mmCIF file of C-alpha atoms in Angstrom:
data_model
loop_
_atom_site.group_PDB
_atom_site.id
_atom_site.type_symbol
_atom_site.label_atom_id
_atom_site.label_comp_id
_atom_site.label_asym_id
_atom_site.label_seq_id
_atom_site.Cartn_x
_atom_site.Cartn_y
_atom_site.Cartn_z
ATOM 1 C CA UNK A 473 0.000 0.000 0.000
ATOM 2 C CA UNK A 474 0.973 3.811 -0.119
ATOM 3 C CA UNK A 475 2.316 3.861 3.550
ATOM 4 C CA UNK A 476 4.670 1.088 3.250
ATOM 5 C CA UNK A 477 3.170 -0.075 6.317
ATOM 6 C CA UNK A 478 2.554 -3.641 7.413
ATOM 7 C CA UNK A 479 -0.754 -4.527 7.241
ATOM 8 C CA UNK A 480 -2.304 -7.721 9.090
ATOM 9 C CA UNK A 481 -5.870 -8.567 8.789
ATOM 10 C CA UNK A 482 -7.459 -10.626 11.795
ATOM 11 C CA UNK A 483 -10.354 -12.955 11.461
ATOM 12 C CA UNK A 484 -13.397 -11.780 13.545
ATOM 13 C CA UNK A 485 -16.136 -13.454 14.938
ATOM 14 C CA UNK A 486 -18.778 -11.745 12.622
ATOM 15 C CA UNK A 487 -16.658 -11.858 9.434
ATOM 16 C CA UNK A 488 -17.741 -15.701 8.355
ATOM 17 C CA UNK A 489 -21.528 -15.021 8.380
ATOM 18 C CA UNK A 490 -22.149 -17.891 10.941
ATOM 19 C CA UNK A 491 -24.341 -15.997 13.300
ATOM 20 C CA UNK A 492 -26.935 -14.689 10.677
ATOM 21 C CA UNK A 493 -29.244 -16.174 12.133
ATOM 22 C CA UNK A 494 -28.533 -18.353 16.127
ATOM 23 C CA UNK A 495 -26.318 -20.129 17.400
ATOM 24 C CA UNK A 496 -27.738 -23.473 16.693
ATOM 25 C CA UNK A 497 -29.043 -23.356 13.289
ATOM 26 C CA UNK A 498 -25.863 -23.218 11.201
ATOM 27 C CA UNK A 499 -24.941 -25.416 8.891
ATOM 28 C CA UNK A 500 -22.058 -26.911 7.648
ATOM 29 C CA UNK A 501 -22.268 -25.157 4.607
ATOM 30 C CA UNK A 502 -23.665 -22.167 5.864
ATOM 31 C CA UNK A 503 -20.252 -20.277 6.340
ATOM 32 C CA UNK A 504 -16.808 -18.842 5.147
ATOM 33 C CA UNK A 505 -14.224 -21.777 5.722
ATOM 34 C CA UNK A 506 -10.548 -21.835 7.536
ATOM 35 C CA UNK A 507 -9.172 -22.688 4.209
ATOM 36 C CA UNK A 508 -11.111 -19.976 2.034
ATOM 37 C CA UNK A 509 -9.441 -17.261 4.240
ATOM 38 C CA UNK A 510 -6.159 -18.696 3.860
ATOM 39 C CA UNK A 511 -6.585 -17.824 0.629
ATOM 40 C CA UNK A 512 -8.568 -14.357 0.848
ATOM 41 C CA UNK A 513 -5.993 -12.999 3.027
ATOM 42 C CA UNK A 514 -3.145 -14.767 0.684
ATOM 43 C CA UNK A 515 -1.781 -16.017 4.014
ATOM 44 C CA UNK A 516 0.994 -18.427 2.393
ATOM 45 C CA UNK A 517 2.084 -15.339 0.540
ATOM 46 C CA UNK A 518 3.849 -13.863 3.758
ATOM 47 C CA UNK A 519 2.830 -10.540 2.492
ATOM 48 C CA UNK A 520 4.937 -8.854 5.242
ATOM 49 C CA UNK A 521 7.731 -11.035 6.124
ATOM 50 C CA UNK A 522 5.790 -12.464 8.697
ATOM 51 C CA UNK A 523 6.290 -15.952 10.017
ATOM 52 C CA UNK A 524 3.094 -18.991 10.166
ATOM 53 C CA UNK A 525 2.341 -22.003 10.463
ATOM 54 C CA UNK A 526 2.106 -22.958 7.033
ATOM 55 C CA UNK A 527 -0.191 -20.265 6.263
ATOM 56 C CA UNK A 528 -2.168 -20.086 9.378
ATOM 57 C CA UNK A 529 -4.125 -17.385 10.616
ATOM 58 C CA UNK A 530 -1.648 -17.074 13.182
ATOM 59 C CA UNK A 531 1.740 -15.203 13.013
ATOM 60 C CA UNK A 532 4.547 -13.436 14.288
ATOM 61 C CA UNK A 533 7.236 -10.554 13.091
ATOM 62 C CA UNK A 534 9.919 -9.191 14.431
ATOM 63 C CA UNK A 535 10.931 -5.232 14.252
ATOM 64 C CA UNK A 536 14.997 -5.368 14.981
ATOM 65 C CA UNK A 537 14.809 -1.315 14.755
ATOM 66 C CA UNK A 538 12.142 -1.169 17.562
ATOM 67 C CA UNK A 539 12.590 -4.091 19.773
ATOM 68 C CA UNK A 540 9.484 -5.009 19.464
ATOM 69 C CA UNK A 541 8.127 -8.698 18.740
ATOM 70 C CA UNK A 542 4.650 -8.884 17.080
ATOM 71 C CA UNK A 543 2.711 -11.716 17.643
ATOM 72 C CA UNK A 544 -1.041 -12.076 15.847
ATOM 73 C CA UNK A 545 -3.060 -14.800 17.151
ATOM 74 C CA UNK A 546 -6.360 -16.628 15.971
ATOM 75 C CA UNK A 547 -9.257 -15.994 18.534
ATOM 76 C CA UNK A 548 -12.001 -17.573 16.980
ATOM 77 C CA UNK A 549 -10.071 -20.818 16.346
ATOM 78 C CA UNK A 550 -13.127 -23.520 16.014
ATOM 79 C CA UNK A 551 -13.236 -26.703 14.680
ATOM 80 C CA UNK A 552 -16.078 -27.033 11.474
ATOM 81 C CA UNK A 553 -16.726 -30.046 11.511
ATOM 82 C CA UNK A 554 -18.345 -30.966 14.812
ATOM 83 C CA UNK A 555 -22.285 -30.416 14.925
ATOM 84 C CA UNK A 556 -24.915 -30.609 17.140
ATOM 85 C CA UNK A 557 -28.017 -32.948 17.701
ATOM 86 C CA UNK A 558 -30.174 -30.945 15.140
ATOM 87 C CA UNK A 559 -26.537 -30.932 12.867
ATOM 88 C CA UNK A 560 -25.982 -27.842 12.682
ATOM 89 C CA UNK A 561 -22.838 -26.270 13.483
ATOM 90 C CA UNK A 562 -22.198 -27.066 17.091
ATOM 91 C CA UNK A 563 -19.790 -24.023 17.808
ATOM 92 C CA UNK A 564 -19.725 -20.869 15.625
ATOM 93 C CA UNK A 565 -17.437 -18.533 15.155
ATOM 94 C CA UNK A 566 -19.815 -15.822 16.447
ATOM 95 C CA UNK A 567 -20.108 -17.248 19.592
ATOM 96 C CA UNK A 568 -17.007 -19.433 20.211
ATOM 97 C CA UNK A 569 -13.599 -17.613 21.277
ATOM 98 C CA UNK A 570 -10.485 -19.982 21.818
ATOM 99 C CA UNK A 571 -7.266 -21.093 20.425
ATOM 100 C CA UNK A 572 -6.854 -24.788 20.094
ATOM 101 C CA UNK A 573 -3.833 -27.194 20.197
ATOM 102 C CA UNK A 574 -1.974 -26.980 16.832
ATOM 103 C CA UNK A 575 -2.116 -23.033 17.620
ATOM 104 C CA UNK A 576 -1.110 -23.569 21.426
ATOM 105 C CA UNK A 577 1.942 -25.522 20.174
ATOM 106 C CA UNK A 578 3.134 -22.612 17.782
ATOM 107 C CA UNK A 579 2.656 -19.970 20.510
ATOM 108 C CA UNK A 580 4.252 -22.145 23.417
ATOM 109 C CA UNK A 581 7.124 -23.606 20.957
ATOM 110 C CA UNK A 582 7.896 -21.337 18.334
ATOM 111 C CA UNK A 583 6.392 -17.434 18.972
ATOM 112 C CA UNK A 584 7.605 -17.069 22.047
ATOM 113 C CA UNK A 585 10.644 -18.962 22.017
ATOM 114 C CA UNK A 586 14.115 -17.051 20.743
ATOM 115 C CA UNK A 587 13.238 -13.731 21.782
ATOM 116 C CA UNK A 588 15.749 -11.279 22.431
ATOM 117 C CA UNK A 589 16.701 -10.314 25.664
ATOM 118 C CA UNK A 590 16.295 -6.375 24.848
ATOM 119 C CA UNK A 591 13.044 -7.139 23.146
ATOM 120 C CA UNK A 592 9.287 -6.279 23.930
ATOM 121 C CA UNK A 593 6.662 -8.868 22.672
ATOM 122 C CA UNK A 594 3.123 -7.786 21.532
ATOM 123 C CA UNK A 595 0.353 -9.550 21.186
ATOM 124 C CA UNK A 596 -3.025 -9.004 19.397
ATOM 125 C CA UNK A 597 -6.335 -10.610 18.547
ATOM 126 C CA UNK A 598 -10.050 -10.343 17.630
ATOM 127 C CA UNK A 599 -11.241 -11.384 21.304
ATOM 128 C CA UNK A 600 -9.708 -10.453 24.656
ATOM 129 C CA UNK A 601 -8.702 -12.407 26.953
ATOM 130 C CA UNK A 602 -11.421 -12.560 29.427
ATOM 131 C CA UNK A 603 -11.906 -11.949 32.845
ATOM 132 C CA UNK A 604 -14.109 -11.523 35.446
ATOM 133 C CA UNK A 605 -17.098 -10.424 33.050
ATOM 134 C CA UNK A 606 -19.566 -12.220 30.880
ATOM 135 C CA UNK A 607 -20.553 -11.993 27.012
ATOM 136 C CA UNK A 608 -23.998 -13.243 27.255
ATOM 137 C CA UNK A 609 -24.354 -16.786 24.799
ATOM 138 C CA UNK A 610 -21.074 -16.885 24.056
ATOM 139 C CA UNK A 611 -18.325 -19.118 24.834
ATOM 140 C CA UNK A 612 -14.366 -18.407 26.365
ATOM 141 C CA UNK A 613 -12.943 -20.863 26.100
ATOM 142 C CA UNK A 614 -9.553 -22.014 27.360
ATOM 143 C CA UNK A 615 -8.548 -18.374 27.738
ATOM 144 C CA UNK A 616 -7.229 -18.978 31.766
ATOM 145 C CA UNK A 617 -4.547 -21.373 29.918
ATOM 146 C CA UNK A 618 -3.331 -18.827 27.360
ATOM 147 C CA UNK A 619 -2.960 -16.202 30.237
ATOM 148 C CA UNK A 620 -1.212 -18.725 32.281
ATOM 149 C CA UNK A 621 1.359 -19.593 29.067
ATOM 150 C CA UNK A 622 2.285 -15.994 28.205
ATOM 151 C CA UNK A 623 2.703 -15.327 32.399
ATOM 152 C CA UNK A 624 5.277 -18.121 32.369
ATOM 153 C CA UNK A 625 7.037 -16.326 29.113
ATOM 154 C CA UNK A 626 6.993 -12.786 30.971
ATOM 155 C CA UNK A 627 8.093 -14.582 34.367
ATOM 156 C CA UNK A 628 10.647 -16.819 32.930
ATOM 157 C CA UNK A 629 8.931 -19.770 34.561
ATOM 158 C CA UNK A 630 7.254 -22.837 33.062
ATOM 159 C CA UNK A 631 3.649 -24.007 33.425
ATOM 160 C CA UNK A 632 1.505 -27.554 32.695
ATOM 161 C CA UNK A 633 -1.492 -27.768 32.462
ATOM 162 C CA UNK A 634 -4.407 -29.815 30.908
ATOM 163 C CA UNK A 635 -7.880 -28.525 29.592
ATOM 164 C CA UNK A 636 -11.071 -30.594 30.762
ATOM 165 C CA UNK A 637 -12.987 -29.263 27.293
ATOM 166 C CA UNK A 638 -13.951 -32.226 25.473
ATOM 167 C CA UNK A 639 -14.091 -30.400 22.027
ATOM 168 C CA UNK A 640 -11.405 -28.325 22.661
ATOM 169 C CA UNK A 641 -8.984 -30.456 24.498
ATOM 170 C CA UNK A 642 -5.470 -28.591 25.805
ATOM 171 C CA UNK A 643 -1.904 -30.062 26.756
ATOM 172 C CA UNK A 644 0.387 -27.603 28.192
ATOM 173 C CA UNK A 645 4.139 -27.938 28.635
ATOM 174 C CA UNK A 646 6.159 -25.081 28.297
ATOM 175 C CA UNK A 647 9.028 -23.879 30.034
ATOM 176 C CA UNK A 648 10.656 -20.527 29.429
ATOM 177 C CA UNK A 649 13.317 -21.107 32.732
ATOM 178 C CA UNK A 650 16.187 -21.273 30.054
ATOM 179 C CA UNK A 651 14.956 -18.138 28.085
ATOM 180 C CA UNK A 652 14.373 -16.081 31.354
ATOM 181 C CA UNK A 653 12.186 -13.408 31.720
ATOM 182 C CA UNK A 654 11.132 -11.349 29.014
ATOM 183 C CA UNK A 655 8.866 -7.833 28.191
ATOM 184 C CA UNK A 656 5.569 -8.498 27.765
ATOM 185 C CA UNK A 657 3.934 -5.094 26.903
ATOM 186 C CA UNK A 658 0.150 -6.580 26.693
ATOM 187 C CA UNK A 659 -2.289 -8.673 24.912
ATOM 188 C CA UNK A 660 -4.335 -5.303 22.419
ATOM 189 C CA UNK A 661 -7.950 -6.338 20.816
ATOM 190 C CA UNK A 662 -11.251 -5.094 19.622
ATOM 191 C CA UNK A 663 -14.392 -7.395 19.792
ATOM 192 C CA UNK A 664 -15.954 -5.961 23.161
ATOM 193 C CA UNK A 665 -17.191 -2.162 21.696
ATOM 194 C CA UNK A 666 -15.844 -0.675 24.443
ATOM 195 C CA UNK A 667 -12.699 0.786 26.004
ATOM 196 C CA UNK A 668 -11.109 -1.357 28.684
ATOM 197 C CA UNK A 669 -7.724 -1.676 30.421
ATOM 198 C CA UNK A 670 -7.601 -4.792 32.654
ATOM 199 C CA UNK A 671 -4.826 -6.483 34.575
ATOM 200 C CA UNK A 672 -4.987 -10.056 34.697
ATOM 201 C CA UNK A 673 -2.392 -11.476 37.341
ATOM 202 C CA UNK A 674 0.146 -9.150 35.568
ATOM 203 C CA UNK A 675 -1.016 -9.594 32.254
ATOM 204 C CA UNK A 676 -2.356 -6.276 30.341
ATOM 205 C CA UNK A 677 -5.596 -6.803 28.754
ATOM 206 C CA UNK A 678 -6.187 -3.748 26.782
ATOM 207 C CA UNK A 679 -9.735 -3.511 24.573
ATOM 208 C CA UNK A 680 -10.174 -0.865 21.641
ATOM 209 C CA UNK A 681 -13.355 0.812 20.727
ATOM 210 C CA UNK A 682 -15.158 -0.377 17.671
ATOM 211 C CA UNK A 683 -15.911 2.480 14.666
ATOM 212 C CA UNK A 684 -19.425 2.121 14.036
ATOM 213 C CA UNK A 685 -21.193 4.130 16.626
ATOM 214 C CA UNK A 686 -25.034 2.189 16.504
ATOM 215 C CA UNK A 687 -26.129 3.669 20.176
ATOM 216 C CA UNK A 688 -26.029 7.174 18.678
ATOM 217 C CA UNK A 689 -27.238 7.887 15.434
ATOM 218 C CA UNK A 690 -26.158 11.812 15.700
ATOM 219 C CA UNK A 691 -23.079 10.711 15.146
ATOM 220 C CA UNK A 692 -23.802 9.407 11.959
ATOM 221 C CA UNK A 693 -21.376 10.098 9.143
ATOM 222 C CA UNK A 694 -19.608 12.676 11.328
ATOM 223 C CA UNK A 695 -15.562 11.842 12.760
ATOM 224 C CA UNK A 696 -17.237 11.087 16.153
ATOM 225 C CA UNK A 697 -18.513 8.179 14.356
ATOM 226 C CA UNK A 698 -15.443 6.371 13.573
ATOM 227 C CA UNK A 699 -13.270 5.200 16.558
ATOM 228 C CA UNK A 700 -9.540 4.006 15.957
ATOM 229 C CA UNK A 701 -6.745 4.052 18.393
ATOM 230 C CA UNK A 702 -2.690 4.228 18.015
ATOM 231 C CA UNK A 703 -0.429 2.256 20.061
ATOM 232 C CA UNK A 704 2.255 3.941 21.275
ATOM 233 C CA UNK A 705 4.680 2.134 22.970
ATOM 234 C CA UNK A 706 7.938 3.215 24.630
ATOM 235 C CA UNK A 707 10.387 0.668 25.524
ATOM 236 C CA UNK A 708 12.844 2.844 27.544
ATOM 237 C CA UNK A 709 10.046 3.918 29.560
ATOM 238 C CA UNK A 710 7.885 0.698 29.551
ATOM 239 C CA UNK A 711 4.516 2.402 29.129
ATOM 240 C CA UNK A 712 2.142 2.519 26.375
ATOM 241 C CA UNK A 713 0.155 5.608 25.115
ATOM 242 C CA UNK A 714 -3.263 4.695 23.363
ATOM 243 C CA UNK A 715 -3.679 7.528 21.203
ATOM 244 C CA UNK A 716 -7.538 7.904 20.182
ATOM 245 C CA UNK A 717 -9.088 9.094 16.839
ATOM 246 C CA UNK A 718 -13.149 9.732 16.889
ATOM 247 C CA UNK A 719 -14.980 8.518 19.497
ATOM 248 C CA UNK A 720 -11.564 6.924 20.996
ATOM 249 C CA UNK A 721 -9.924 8.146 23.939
ATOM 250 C CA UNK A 722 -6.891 8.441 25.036
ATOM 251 C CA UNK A 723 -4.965 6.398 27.243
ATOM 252 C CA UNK A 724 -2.009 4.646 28.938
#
């Protein structure tokens, strides 16, 4: 593009068309595949010098001139083939927020191994990590044992754990003791419509306002419409200045 800036496009919850119409009446053919973004977003193209997992939705990139590790994950990481008794889709996107094993295993093993002592590591997605409030219908899933894993990177500790789910089953064993401790600046998404800043045992959750202001139609086709935020983030000082646009506020 013009800006010669990186550009990475994450997969939302809405953005498959599974939740036109409930949660239990999708079918199997009733929505955007895995495999049909893979190829919309031109994934195995590495369009940015990124590094996947053979294509995945998943990624990481380092900036050497910032210090600053990237890491994109896949929130909405459901399996399409499992139904329920009416067989329909048993968990949609819409309503279904997780990362599963194969995705575990690249984080644990691969995106959060190597990192450079002097670096800070970033990490983004569609859906927060959540805790301590609700989303009412929908499902977190697994998200205490991603918060756990990125804790042990940040500490320099390890961590094992296993996931009662039946459909989304988890094996953790990582250990970060011969890394050591590392920056972890915060896990950044959008998904919730609202501003939020929360601190889960150390971990920064930080939530960004969504642009399409439906609870006030004044602001219709006006700037206070549209809501976007900068991240700012300075390593010397470890802080991070969320820099609003619209409707967005600023914050730190």
């Amino acid at each position: 593009n013009d800006t010669h800036s990186d550009v990475f496009i994450h997969l939302g919850n809405h953005d498959d068309g599974s939740g036109r119409g409930t949660d239990k009446n999708c079918p199997l053919d009733g929505f955007i595949k895995l495999e049909e973004y893979k190829e919309i977003y031109r994934t195995k193209q590495l369009l940015n010098g990124e590094n996947r997992n053979n294509g995945s939705l998943y990624y990481y990139k380092d900036y050497p001139e910032k210090k600053i590790r990237l890491i994109g994950l896949y929130t909405e990481d459901i399996t399409e083939t499992i139904t329920n008794k009416q067989g329909f889709l048993k968990y949609t996107r819409w309503l279904t927020h997780t990362i599963q094993q194969e995705q575990m295993d690249w984080l644990m093993n691969v995106a959060l191994k190597n990192v450079p002592v002097d670096y800070h590591t970033v990490v983004i997605g569609h859906c927060p990590l959540y805790h301590g409030w609700t989303d009412n219908g929908s499902k977190q899933i697994n998200h205490e044992f991603l918060k756990n894993v990125l804790l042990a990177f940040q500490r320099g500790t390890s961590f094992i754990g296993t996931s009662g789910e039946v459909d989304f089953p988890l094996s953790i064993n990582c250990d970060f003791t011969t890394q050591g401790p590392r920056k972890f600046v915060g896990f950044f998404s959008g998904h919730t419509h609202q501003e939020m800043i929360d601190d889960w045992d150390g971990i920064k959750n930080v939530s960004c306002l969504h642009s399409i202001d439906i609870a006030n139609s004044l602001n219709a086709n006006t700037i206070k419409e549209d809501a976007h935020t900068i991240i700012s983030i300075d390593t010397k000082a470890s802080r991070v200045n969320l820099i609003g646009y619209g409707r967005a506020t600023n914050r730190s």
